[in-house]
mmCIF file of C-alpha atoms and ligand atoms in Angstrom:
data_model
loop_
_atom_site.group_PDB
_atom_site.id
_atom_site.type_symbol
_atom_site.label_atom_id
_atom_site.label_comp_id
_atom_site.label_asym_id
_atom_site.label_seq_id
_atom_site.Cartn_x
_atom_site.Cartn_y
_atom_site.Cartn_z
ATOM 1 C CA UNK A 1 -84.359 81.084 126.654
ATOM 2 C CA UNK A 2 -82.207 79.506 129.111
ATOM 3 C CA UNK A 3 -79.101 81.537 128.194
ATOM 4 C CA UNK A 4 -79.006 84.174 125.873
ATOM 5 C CA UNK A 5 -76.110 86.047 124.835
ATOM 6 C CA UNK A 6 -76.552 89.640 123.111
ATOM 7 C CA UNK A 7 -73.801 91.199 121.343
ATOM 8 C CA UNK A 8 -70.889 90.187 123.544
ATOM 9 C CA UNK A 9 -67.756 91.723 122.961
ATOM 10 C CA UNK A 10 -64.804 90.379 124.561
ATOM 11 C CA UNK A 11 -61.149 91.883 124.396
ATOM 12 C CA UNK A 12 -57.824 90.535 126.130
ATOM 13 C CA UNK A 13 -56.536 93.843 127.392
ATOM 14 C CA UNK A 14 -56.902 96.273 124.116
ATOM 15 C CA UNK A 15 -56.985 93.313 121.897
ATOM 16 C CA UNK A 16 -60.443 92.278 120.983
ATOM 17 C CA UNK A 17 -61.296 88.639 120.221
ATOM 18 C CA UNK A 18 -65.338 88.440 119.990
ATOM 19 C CA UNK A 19 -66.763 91.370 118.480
ATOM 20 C CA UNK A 20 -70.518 90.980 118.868
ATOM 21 C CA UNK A 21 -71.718 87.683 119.561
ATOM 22 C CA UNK A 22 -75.525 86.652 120.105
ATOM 23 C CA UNK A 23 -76.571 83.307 120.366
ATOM 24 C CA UNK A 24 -79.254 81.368 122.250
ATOM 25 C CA UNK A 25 -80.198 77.659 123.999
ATOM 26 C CA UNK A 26 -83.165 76.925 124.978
ATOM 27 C CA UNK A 27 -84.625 74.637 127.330
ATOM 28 C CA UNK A 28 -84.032 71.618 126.655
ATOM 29 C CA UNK A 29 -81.552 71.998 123.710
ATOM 30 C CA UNK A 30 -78.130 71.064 123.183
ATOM 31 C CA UNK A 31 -76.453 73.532 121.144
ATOM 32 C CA UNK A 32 -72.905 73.596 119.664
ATOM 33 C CA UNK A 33 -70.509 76.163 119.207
ATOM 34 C CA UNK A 34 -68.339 75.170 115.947
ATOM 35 C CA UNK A 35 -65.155 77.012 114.595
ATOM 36 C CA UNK A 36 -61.638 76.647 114.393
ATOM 37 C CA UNK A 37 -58.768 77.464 116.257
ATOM 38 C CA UNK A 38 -58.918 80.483 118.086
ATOM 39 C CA UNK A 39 -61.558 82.053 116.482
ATOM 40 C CA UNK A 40 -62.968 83.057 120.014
ATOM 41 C CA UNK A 41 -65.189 80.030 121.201
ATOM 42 C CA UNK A 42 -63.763 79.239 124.546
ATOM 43 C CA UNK A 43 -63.698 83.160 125.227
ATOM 44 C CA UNK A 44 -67.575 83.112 124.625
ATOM 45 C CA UNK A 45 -67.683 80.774 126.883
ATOM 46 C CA UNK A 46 -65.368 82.169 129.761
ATOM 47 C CA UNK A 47 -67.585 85.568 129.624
ATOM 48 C CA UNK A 48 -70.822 83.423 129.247
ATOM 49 C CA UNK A 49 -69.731 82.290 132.987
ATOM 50 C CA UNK A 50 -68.200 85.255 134.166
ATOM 51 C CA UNK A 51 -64.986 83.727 134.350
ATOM 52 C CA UNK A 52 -64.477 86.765 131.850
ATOM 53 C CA UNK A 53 -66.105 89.951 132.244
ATOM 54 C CA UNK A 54 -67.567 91.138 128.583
ATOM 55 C CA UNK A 55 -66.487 94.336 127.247
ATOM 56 C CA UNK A 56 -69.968 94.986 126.261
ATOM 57 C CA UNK A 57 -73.067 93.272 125.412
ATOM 58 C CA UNK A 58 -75.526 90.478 127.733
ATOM 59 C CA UNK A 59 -75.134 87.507 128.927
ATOM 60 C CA UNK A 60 -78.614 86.264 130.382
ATOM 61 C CA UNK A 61 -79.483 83.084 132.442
ATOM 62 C CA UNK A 62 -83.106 82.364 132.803
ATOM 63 C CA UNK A 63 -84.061 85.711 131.987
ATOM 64 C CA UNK A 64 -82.048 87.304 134.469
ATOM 65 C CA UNK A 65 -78.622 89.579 133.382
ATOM 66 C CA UNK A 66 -75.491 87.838 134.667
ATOM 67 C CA UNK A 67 -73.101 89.950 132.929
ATOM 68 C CA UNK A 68 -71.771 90.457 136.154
ATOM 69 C CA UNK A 69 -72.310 88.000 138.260
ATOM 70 C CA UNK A 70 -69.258 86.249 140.210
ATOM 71 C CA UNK A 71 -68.621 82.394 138.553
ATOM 72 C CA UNK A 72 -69.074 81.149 141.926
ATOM 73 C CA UNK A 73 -72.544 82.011 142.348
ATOM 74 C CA UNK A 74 -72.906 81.388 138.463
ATOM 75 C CA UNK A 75 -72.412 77.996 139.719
ATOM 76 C CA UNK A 76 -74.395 78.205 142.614
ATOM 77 C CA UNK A 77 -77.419 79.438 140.398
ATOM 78 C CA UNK A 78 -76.866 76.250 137.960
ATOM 79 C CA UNK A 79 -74.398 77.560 135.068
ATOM 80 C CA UNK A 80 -71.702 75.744 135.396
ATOM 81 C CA UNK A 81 -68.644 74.802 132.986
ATOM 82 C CA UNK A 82 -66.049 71.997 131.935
ATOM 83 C CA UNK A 83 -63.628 73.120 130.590
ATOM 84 C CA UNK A 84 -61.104 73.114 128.148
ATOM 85 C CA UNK A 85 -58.077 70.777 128.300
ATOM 86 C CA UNK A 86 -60.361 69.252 131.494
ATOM 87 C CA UNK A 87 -58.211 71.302 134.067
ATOM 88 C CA UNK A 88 -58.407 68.035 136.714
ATOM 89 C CA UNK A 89 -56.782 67.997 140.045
ATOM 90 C CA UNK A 90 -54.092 65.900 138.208
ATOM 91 C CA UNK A 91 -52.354 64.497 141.953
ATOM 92 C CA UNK A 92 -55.826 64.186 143.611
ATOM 93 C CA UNK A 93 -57.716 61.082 143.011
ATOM 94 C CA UNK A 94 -61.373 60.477 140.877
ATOM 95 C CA UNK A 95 -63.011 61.098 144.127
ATOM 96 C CA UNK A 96 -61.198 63.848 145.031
ATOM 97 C CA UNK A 97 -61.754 66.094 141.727
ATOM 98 C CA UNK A 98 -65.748 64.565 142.240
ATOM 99 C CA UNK A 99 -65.945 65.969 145.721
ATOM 100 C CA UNK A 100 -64.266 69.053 144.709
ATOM 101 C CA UNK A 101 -66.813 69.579 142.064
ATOM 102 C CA UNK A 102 -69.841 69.210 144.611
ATOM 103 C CA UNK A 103 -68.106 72.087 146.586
ATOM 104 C CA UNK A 104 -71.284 74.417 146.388
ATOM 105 C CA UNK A 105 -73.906 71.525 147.821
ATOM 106 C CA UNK A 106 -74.136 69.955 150.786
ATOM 107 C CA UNK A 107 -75.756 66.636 148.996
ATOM 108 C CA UNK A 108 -71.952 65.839 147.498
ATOM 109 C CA UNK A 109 -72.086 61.987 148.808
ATOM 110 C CA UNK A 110 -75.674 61.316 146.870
ATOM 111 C CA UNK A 111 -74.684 62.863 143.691
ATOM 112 C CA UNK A 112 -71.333 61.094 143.488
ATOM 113 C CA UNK A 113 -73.600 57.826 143.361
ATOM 114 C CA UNK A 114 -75.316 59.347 140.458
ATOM 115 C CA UNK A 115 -72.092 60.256 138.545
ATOM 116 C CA UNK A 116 -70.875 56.326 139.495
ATOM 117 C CA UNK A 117 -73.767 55.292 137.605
ATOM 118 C CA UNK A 118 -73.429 57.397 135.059
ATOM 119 C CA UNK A 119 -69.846 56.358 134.569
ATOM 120 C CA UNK A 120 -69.586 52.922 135.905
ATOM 121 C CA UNK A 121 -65.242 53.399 134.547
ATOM 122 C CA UNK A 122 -64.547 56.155 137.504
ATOM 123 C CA UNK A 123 -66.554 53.601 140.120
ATOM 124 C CA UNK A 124 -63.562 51.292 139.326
ATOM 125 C CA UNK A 125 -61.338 53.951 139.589
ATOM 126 C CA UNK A 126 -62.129 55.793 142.800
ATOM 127 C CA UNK A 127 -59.059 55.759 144.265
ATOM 128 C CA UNK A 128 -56.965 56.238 141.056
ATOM 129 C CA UNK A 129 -54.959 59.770 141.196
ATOM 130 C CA UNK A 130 -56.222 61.713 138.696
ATOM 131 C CA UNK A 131 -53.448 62.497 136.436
ATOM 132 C CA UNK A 132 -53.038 58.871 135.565
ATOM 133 C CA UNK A 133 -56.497 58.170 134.081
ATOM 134 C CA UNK A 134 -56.733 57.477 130.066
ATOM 135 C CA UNK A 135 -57.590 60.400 127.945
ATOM 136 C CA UNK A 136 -61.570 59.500 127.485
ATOM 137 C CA UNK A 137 -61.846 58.104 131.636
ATOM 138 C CA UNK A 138 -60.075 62.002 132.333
ATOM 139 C CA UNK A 139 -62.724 63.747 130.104
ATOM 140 C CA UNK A 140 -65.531 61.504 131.810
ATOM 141 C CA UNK A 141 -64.175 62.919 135.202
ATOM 142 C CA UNK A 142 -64.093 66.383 134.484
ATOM 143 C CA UNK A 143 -67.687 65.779 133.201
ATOM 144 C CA UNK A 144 -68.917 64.708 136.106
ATOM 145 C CA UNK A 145 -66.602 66.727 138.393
ATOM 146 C CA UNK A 146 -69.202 69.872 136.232
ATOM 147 C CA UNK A 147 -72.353 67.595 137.265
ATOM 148 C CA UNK A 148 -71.545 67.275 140.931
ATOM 149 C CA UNK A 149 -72.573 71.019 141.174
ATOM 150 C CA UNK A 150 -75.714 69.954 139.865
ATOM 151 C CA UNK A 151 -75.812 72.549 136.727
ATOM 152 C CA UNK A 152 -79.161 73.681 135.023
ATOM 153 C CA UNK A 153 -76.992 74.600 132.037
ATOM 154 C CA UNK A 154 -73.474 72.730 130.966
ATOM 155 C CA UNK A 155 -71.285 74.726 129.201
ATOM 156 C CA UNK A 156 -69.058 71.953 127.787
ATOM 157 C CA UNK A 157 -65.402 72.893 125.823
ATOM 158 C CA UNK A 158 -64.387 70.862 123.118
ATOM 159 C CA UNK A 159 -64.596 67.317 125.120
ATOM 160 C CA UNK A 160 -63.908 65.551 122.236
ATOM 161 C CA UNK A 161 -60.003 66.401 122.056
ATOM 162 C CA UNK A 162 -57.901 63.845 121.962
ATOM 163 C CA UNK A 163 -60.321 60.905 122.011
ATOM 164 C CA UNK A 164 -60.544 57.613 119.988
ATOM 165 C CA UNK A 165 -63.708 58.183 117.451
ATOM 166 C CA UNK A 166 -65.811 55.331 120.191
ATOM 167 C CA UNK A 167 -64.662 57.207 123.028
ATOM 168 C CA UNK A 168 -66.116 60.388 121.323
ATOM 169 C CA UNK A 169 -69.460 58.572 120.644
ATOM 170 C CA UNK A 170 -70.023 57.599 124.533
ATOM 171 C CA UNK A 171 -69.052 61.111 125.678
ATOM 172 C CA UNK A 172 -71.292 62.736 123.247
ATOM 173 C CA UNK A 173 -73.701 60.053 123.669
ATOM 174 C CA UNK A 174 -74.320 60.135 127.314
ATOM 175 C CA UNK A 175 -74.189 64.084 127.120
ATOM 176 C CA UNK A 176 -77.189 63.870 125.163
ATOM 177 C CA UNK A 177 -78.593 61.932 127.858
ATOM 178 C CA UNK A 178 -78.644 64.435 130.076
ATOM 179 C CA UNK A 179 -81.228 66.416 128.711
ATOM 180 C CA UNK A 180 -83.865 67.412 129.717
ATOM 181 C CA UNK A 181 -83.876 65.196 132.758
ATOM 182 C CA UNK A 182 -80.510 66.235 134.424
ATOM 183 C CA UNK A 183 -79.724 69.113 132.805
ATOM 184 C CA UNK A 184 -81.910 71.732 131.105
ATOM 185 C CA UNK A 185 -79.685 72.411 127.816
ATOM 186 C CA UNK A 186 -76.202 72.325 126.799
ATOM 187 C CA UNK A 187 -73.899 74.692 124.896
ATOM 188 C CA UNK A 188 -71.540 72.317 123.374
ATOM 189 C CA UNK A 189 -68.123 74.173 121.848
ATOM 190 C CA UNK A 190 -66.217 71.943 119.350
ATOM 191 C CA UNK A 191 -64.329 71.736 117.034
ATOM 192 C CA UNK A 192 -65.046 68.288 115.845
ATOM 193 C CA UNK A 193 -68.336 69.276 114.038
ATOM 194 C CA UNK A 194 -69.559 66.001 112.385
ATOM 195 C CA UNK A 195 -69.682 64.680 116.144
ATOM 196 C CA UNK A 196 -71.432 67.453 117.923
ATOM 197 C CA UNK A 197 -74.088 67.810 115.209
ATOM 198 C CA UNK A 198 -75.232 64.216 115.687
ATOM 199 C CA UNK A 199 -76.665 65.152 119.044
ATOM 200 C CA UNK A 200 -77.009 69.161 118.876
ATOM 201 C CA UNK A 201 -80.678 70.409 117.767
ATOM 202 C CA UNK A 202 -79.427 74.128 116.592
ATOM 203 C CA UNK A 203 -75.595 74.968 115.749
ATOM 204 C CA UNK A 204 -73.862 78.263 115.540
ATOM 205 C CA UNK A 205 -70.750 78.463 113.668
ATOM 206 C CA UNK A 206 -68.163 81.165 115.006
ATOM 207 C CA UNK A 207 -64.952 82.718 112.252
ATOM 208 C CA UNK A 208 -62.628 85.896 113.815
ATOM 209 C CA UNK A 209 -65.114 86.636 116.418
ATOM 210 C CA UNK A 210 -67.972 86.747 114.904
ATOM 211 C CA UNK A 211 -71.031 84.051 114.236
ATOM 212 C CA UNK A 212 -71.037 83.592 110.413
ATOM 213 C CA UNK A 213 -73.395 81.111 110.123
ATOM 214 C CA UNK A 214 -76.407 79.422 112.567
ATOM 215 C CA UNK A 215 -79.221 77.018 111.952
ATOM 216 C CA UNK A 216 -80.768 73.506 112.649
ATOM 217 C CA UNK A 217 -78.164 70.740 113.453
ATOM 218 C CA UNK A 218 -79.584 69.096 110.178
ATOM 219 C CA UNK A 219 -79.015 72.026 107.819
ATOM 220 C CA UNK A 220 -75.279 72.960 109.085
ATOM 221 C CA UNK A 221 -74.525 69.324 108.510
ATOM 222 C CA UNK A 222 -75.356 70.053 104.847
ATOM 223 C CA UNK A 223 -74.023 73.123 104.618
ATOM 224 C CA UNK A 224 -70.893 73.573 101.871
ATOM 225 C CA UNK A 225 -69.046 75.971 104.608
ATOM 226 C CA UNK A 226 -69.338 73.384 106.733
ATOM 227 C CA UNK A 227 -67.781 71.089 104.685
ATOM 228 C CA UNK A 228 -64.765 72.508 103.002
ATOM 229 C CA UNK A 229 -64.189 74.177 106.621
ATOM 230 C CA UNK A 230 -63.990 70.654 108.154
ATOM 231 C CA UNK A 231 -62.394 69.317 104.866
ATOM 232 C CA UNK A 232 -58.985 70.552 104.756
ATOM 233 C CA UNK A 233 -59.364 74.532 104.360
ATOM 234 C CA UNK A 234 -58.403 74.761 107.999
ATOM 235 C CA UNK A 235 -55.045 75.758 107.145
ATOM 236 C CA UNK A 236 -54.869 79.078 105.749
ATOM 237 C CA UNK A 237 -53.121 80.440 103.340
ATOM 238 C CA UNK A 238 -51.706 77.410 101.457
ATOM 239 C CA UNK A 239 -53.196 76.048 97.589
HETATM 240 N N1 ATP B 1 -55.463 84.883 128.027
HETATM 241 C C1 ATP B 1 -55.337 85.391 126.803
HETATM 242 N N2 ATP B 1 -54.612 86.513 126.580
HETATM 243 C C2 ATP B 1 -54.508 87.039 125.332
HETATM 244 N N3 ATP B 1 -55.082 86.515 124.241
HETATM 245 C C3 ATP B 1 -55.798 85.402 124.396
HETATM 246 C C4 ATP B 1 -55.970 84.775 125.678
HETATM 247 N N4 ATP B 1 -56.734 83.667 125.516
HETATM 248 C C5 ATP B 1 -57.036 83.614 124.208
HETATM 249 N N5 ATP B 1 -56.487 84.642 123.529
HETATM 250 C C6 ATP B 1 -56.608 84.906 122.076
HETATM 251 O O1 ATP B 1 -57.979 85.111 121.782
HETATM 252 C C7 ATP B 1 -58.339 84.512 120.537
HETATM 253 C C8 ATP B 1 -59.491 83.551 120.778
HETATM 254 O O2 ATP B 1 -59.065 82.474 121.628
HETATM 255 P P1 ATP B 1 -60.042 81.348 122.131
HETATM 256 O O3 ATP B 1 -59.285 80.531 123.096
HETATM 257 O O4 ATP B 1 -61.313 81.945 122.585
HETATM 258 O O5 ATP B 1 -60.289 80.549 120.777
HETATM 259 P P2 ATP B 1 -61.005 79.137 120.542
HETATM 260 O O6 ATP B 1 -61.981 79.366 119.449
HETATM 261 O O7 ATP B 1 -61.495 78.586 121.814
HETATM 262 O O8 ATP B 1 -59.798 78.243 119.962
HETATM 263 P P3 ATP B 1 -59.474 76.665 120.185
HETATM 264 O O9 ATP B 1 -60.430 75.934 119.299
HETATM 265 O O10 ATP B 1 -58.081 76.531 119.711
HETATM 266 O O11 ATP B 1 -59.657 76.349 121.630
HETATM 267 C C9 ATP B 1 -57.064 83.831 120.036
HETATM 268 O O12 ATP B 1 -56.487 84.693 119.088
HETATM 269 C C10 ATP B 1 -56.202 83.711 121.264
HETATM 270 O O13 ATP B 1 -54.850 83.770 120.930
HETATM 271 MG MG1 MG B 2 -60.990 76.928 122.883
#
């Protein structure tokens, strides 16, 4: 396994938010994290790269513990994460955040052509500050802000927010690219589940903490949780 997470527990001071997660990707997978709101995906992720320390429990990269391992040589060591709400240097321009994100590497130059292919939209917008992109060109930067560190493993938070259903497609599509050739797997949280199991292989589906359900991208998408989950149950405690 390329990352695999044993029993993580996770608490914000005394209050405890993941009680005992394990889940897996392998090489060459993309794998998505489903859930609602605040159910404690993004946490999973924070402690997958160290960006929270875990209570208890593993977190292992390439069969090595990382529990405690400081993000920046997480990043280094090629786990590396976009995330949530993009977090873009919103006054500096597309080539700016880009450079920023090939910090760790001395090959920055060569890899921003890469991400300029990749997304021919932030070519044309080079110069553009940052906080004035669209909503889908902002996610496309902060995905390729993550790939300038070169990552083995993209932990990737709910990129789909706030996009147009097309926009959705070409992020999703083009992270699907990635693998195996640029990236070795993917743990994909979201929210928007229909979308992220069109190009996951496995799927774990997180409630209060916990992993209720997990299984093949195809099954989940069949699965009646699924469904009424994603089909208007979201808000509790009403009907
Ligand atoms: N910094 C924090 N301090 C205290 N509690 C927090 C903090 N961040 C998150 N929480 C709480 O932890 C729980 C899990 O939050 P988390 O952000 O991991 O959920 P999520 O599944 O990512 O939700 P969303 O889909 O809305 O992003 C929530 O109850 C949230 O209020
Ligand atoms: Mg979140």
């Amino acid at each position: 396994m390329l990352i695999e997470i044993d029993q993580l527990v996770v608490s914000y001071g005394r209050h405890e938010v993941v009680h005992g997660v394990s889940l897996g990707v392998g090489r060459g997978e993309i794998v998505a994290l489903l859930g609602p709101n605040g159910v404690g995906k993004t946490t999973t992720l924070l402690a997958t790269c160290g960006l929270l320390r875990a209570s208890s429990g593993t977190v292992a990269f390439d069969g090595k513990i990382v529990t405690t391992t400081a993000p920046a040589t997480l990043v280094r060591d090629g786990l590396v994460l976009c995330p949530q709400g993009r977090e873009l240097f919103k006054s500096m321009s597309v080539r700016e955040n880009l450079i920023l994100g090939g910090i760790t590497r001395n090959d920055a130059e060569e890899t921003l052509e890469r991400v300029y292919h990749l997304f021919p939209r932030l070519r044309e917008r080079d110069r553009q500050i940052a906080g004035t992109l669209s909503g889908g060109e902002q996610q496309m930067l902060a995905i390729g802000r993550a790939l300038m560190a070169h990552p083995r493993v993209l932990l990737i938070d709910e990129p789909s927010t706030g996009l147009a259903p097309k926009i959705v497609d070409f992020v999703l599509e083009l992270l699907s690219s990635l693998v195996p050739e640029s990236v070795e797997g993917i743990l994909l949280v979201e929210q928007n589940a229909d979308a992220a199991l069109r190009i996951a292989q496995r799927a774990y589906l997180m409630e209060a903490g916990l992993i209720r359900l997990t299984g093949s991208a195809e099954s989940l998408s069949n699965d009646d949780i699924i469904r009424k989950m994603y089909l208007g149950t979201e808000t509790p405690g009403r009907g």
